[in-house]
mmCIF file of C-alpha atoms and ligand atoms in Angstrom:
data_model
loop_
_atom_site.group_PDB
_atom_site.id
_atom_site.type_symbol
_atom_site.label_atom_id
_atom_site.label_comp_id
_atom_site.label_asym_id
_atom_site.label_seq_id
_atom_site.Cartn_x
_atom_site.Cartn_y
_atom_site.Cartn_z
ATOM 1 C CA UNK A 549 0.323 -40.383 -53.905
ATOM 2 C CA UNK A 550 -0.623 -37.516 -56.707
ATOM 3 C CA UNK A 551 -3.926 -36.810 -58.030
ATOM 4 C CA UNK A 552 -4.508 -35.487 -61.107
ATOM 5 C CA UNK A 553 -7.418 -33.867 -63.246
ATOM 6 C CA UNK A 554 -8.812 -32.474 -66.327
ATOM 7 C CA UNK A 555 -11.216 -29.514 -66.692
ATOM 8 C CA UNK A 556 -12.933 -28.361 -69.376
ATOM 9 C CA UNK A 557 -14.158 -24.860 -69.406
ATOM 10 C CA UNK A 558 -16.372 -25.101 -71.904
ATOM 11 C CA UNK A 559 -18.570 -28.466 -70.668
ATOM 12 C CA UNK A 560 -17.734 -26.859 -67.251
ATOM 13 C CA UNK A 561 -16.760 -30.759 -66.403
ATOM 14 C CA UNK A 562 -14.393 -31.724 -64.440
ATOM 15 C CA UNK A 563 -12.607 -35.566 -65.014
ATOM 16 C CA UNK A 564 -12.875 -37.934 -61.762
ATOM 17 C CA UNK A 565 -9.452 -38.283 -59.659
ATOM 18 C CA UNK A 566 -6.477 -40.207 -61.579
ATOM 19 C CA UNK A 567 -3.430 -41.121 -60.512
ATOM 20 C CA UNK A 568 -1.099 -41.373 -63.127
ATOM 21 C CA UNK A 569 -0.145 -38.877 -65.958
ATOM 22 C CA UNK A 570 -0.768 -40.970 -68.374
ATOM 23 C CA UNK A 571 -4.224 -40.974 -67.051
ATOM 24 C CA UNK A 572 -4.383 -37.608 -67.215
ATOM 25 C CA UNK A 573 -3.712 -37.288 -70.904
ATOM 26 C CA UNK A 574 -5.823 -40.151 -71.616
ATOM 27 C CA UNK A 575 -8.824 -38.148 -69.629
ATOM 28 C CA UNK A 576 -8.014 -34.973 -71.848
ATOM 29 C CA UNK A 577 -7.821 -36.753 -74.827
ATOM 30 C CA UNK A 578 -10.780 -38.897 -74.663
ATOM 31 C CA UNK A 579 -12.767 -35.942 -73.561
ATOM 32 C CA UNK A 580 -12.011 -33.630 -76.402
ATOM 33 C CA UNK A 581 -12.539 -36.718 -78.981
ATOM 34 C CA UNK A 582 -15.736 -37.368 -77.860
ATOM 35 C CA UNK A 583 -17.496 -33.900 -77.310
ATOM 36 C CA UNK A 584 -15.143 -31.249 -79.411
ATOM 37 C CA UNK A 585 -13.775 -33.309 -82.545
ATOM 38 C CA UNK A 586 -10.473 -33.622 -81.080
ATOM 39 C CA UNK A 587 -10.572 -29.841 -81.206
ATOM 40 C CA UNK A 588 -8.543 -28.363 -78.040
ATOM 41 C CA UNK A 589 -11.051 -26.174 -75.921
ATOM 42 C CA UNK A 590 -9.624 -22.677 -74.485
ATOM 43 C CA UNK A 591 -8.726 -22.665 -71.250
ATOM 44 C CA UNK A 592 -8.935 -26.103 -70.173
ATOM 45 C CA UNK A 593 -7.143 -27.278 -67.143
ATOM 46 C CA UNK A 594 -5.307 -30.024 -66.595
ATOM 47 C CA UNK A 595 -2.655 -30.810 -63.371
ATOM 48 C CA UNK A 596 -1.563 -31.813 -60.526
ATOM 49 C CA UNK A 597 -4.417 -31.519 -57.358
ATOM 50 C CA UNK A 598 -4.262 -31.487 -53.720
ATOM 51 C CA UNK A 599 -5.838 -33.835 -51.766
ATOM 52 C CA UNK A 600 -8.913 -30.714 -51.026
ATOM 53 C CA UNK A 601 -9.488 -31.202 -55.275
ATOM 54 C CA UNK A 602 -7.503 -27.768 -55.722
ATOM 55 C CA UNK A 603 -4.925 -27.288 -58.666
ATOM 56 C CA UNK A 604 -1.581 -26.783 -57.026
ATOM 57 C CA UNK A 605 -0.770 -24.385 -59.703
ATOM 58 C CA UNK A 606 -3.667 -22.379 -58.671
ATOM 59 C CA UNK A 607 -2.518 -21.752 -54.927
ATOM 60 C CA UNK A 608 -0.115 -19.008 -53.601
ATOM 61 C CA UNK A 609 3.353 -20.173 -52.812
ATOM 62 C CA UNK A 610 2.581 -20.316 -48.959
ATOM 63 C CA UNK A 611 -1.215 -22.268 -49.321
ATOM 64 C CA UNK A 612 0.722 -24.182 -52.072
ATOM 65 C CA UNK A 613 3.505 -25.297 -49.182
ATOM 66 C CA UNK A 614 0.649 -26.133 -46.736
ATOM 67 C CA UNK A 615 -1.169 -28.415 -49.381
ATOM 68 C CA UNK A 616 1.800 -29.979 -50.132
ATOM 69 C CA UNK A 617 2.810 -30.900 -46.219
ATOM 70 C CA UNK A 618 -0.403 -31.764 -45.598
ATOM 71 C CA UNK A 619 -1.277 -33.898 -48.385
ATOM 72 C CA UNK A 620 1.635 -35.554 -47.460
ATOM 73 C CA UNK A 621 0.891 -36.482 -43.838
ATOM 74 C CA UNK A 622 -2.661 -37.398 -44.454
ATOM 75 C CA UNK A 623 -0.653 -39.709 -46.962
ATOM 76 C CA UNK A 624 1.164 -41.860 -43.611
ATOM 77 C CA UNK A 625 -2.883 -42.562 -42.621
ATOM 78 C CA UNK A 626 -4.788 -43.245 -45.843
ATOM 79 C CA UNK A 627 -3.008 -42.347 -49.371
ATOM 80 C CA UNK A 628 -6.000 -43.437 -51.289
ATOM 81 C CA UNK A 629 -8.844 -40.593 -49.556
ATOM 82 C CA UNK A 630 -9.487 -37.108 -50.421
ATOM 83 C CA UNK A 631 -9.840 -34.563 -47.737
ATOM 84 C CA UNK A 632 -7.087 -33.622 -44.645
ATOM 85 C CA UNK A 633 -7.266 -34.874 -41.397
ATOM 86 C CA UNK A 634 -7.130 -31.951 -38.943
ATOM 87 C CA UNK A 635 -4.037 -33.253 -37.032
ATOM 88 C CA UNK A 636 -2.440 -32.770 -40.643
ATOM 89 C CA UNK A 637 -3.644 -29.237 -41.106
ATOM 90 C CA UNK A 638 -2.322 -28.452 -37.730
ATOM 91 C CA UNK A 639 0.968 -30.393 -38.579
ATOM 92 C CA UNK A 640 1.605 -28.735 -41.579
ATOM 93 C CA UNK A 641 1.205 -25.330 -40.144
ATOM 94 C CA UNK A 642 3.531 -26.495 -37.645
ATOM 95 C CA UNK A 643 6.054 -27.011 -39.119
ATOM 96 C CA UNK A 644 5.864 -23.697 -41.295
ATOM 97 C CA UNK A 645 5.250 -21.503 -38.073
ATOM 98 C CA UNK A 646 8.685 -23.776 -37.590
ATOM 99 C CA UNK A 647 10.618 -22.944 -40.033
ATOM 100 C CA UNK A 648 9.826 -19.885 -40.220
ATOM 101 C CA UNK A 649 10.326 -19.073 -36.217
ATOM 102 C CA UNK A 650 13.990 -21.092 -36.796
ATOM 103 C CA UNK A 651 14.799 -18.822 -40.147
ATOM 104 C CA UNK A 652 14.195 -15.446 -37.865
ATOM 105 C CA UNK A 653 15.797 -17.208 -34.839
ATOM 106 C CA UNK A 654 19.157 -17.852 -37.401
ATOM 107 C CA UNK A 655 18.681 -14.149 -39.052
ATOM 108 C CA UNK A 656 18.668 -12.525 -35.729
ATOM 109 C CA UNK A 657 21.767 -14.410 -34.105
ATOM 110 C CA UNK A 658 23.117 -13.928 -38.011
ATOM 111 C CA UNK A 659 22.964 -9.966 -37.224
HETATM 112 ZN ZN1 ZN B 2060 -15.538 -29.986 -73.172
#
């Protein structure tokens, strides 16, 4: 399941967890309609979050990965919660300590 939200610098608010884009837009929109004149304020933020309440686009490539497995595994136990389960922090590292062992493993046979 995706989560999505809207920040606005100036306010320093942040919009409540939506699913949906449209949601998203409609969050945005109603916000600068009702406190900036439909005016667009600098800076604001809108995307797609993790399941922590951090902007995807905001993470490094690697944290970004992790996020991503482990939003999705905490998704098999409850897709509607915030927050990781520590089995799905572990799992998610897992699997990139993993991949990663499995890429050298290939590299160094490769060689
Ligand atoms: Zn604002």
């Amino acid at each position: 399941m995706r989560r999505y939200r809207y920040r606005c610098t100036v306010c320093r608010t942040t919009s409540p967890v939506v699913h949906q884009l449209d949601d998203l837009a409609a969050e945005g929109a109603a916000h600068r309609q009702a406190i900036h004149a439909g005016h667009i304020p600098d800076e604001e933020t809108a995307g797609q979050i993790d399941r922590l309440g951090r902007w995807y686009a905001t993470l490094p490539p690697l944290s970004a990965l992790h996020a991503h497995l482990a939003d999705a595994l905490s998704d098999l136990h409850d897709p509607k919660a915030m927050g990781h389960y520590w089995w799905a922090t572990a799992g998610a590292a897992l699997a990139i300590g993993t991949a990663a062992a499995l890429c050298l493993t290939l590299i160094t046979a490769a060689l």
